[in-house]
JSON list of C-alpha atoms in Angstrom, two decimals:
[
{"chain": "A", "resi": 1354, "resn": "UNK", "atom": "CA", "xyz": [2.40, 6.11, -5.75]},
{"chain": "A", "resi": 1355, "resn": "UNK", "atom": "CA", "xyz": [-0.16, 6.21, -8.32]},
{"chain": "A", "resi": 1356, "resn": "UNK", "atom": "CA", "xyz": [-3.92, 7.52, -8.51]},
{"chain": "A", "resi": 1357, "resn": "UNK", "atom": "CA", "xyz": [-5.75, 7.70, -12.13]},
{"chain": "A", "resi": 1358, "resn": "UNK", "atom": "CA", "xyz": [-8.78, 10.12, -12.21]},
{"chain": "A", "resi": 1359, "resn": "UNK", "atom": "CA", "xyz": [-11.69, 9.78, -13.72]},
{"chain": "A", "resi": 1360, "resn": "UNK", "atom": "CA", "xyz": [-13.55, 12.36, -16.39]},
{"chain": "A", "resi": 1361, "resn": "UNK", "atom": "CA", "xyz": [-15.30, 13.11, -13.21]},
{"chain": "A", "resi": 1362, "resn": "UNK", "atom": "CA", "xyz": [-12.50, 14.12, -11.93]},
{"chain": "A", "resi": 1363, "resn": "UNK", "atom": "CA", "xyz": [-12.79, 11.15, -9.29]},
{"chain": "A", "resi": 1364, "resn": "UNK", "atom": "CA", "xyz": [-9.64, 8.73, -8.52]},
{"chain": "A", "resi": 1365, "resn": "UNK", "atom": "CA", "xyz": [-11.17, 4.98, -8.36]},
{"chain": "A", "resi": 1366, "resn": "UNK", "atom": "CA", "xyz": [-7.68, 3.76, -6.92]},
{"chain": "A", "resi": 1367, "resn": "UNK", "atom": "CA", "xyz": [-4.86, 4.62, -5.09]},
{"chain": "A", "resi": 1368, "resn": "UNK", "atom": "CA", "xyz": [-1.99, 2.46, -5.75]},
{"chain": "A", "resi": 1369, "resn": "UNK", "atom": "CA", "xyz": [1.02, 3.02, -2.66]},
{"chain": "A", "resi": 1370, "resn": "UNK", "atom": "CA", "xyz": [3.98, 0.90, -3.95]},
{"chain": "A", "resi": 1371, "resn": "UNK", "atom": "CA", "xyz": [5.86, 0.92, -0.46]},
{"chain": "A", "resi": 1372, "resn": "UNK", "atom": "CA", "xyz": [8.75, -0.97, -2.04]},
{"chain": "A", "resi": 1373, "resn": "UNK", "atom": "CA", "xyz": [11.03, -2.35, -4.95]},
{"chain": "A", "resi": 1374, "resn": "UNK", "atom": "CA", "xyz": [12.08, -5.39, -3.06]},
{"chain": "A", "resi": 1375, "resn": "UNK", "atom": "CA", "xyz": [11.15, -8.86, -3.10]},
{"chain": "A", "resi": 1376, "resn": "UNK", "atom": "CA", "xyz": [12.49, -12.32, -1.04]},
{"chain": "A", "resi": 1377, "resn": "UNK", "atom": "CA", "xyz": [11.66, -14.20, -4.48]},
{"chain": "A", "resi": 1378, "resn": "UNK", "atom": "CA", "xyz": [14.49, -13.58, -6.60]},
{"chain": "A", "resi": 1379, "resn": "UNK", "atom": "CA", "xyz": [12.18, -14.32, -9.81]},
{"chain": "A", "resi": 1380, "resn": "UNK", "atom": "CA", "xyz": [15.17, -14.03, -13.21]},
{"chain": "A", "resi": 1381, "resn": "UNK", "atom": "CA", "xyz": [11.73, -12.36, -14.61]},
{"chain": "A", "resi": 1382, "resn": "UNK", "atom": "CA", "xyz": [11.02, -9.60, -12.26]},
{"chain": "A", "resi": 1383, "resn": "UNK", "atom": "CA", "xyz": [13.37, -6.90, -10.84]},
{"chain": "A", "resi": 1384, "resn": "UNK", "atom": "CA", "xyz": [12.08, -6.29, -8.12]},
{"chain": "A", "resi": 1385, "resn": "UNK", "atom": "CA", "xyz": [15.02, -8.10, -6.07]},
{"chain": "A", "resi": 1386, "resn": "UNK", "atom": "CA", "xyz": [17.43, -5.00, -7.44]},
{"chain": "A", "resi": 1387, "resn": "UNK", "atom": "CA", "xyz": [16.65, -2.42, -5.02]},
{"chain": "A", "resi": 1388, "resn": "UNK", "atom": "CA", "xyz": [16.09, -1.85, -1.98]},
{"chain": "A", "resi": 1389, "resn": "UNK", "atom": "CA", "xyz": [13.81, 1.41, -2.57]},
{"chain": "A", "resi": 1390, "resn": "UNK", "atom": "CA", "xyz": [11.10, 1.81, 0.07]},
{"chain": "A", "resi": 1391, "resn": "UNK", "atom": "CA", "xyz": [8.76, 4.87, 1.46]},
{"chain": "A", "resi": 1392, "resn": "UNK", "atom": "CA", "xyz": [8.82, 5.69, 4.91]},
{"chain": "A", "resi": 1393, "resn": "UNK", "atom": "CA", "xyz": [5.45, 5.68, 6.58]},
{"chain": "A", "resi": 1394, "resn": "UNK", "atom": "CA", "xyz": [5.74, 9.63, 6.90]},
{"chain": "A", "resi": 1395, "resn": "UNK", "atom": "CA", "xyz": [6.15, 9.66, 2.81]},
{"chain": "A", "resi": 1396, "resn": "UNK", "atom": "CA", "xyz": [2.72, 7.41, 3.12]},
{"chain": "A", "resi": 1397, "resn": "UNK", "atom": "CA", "xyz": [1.31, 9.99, 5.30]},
{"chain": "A", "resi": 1398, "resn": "UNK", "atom": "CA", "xyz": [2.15, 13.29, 3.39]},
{"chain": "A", "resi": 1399, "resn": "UNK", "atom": "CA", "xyz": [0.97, 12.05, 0.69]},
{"chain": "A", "resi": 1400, "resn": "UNK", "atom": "CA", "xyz": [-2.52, 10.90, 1.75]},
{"chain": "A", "resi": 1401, "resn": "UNK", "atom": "CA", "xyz": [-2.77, 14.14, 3.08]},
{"chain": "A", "resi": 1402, "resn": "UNK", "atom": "CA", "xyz": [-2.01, 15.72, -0.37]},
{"chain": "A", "resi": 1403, "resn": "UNK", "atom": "CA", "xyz": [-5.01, 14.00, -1.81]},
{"chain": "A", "resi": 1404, "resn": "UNK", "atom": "CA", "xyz": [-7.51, 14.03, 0.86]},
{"chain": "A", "resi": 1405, "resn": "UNK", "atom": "CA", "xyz": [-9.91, 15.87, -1.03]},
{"chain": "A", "resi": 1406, "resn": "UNK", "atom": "CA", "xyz": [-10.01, 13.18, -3.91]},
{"chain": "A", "resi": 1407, "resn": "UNK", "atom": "CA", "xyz": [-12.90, 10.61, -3.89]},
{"chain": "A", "resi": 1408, "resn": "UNK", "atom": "CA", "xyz": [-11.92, 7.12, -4.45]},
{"chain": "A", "resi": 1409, "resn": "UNK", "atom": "CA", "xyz": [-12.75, 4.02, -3.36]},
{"chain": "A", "resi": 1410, "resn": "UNK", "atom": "CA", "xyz": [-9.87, 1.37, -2.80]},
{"chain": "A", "resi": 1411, "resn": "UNK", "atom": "CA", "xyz": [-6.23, 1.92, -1.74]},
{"chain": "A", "resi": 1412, "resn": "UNK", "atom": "CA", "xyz": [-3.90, -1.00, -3.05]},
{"chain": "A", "resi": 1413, "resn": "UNK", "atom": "CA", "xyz": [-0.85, -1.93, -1.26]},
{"chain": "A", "resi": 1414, "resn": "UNK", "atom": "CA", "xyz": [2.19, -3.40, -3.07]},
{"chain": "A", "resi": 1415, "resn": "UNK", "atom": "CA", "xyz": [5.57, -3.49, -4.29]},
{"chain": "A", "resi": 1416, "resn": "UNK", "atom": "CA", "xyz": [7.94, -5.66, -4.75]},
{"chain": "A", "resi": 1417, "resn": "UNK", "atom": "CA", "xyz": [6.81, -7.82, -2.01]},
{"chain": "A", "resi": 1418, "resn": "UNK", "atom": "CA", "xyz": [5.39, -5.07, 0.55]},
{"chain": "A", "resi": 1419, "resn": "UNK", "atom": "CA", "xyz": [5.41, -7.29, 3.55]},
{"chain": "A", "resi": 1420, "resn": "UNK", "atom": "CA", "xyz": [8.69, -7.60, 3.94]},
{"chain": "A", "resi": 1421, "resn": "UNK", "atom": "CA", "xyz": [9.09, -3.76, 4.59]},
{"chain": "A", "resi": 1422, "resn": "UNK", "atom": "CA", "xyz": [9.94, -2.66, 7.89]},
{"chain": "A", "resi": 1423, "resn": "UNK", "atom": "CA", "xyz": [6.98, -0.47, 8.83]},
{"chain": "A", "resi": 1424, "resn": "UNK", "atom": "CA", "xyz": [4.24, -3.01, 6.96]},
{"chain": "A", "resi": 1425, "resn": "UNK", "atom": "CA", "xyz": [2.56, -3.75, 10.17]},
{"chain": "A", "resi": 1426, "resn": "UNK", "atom": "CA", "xyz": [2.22, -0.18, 10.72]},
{"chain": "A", "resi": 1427, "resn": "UNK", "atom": "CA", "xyz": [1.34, 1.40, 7.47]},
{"chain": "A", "resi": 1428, "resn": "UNK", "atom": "CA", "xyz": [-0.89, -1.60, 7.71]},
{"chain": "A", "resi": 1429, "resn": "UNK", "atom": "CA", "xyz": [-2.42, -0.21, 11.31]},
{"chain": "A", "resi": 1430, "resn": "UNK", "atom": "CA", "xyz": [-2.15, 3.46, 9.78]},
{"chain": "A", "resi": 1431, "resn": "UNK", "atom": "CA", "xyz": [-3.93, 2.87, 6.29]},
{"chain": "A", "resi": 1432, "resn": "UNK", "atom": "CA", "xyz": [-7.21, 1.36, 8.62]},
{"chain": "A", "resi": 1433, "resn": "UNK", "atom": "CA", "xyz": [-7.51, 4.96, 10.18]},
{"chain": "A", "resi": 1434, "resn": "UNK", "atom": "CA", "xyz": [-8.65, 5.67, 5.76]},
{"chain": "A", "resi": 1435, "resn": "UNK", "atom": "CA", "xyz": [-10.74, 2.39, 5.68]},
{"chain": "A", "resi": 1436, "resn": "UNK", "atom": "CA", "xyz": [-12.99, 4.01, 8.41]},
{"chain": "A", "resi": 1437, "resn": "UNK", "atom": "CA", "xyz": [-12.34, 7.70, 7.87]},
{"chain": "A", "resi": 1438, "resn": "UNK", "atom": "CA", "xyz": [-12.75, 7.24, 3.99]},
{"chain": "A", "resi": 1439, "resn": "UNK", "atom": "CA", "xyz": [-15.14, 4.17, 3.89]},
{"chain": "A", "resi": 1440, "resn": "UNK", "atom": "CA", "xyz": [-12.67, 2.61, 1.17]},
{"chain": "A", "resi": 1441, "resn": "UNK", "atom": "CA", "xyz": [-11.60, -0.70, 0.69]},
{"chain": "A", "resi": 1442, "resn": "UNK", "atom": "CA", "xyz": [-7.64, -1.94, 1.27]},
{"chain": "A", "resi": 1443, "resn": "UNK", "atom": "CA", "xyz": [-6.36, -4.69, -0.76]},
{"chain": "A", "resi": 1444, "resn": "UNK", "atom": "CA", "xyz": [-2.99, -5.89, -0.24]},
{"chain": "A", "resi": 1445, "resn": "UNK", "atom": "CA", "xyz": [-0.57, -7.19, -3.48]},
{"chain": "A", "resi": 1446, "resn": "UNK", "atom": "CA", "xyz": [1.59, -9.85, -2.05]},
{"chain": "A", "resi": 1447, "resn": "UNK", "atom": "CA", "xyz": [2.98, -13.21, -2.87]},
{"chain": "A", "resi": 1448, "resn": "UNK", "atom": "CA", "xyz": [1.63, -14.45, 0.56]},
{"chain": "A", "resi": 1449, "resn": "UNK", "atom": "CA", "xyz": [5.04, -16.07, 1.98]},
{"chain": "A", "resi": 1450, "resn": "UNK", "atom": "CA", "xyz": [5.01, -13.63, 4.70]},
{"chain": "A", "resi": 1451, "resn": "UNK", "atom": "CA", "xyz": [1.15, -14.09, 5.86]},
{"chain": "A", "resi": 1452, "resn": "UNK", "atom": "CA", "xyz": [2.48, -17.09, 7.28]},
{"chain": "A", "resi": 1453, "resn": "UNK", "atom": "CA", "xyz": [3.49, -15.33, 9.81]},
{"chain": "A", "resi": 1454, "resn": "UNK", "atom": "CA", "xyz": [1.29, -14.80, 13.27]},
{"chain": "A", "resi": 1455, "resn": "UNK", "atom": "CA", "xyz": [2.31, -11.31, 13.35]},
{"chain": "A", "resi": 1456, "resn": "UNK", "atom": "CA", "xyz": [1.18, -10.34, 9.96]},
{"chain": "A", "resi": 1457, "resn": "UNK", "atom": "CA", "xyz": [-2.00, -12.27, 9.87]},
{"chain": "A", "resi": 1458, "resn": "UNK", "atom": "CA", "xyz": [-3.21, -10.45, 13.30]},
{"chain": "A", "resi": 1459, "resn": "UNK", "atom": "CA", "xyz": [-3.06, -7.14, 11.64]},
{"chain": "A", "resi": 1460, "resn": "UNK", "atom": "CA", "xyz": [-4.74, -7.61, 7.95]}
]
């Protein structure tokens, strides 16, 4: 997780990185080594920590961060802080998994 604040003490974006792996297998990128991952309660906690920070856009990623077990609901979770918050989500992905009807109902 990563959040880089301002001079006005503000953090534009928070970055969750809700895993290291990746269906890919790129020989460039490593993120098919690991199967690293935070739990949805990890997610949680840490919002929580830095609920009085003003930002503006939470980015999901990863390795590939649809392929993590709870996506659909950190996902479901993470629109509680587009309404609470008023910030944008964006999701980093390589798109193979939108494909699928479950996924694309939810983002």
């Amino acid at each position: 997780m990563e959040n880089k604040i301002n001079k006005y003490g503000r953090a534009s974006t928070i970055k969750i990185k809700i895993n290291n792996n990746c269906i890919n297998k790129c020989s460039f990128c490593v993120f098919h080594q690991s199967n690293d991952r935070l739990s949805l309660n990890n997610i949680k906690r840490f919002l929580g920590l830095i609920d009085n920070l003003k930002y503006y856009r939470i980015v999901i990623n990863g390795g590939e961060p649809t392929i993590h077990p709870d996506y659909l609901q950190i996902i479901e979770f993470l629109k509680y802080y587009k309404e609470k918050k008023k910030v944008r989500l964006e999701l980093g992905t390589n798109m193979i998994q939108i494909g699928r009807a479950s996924c694309r109902e939810r983002v």
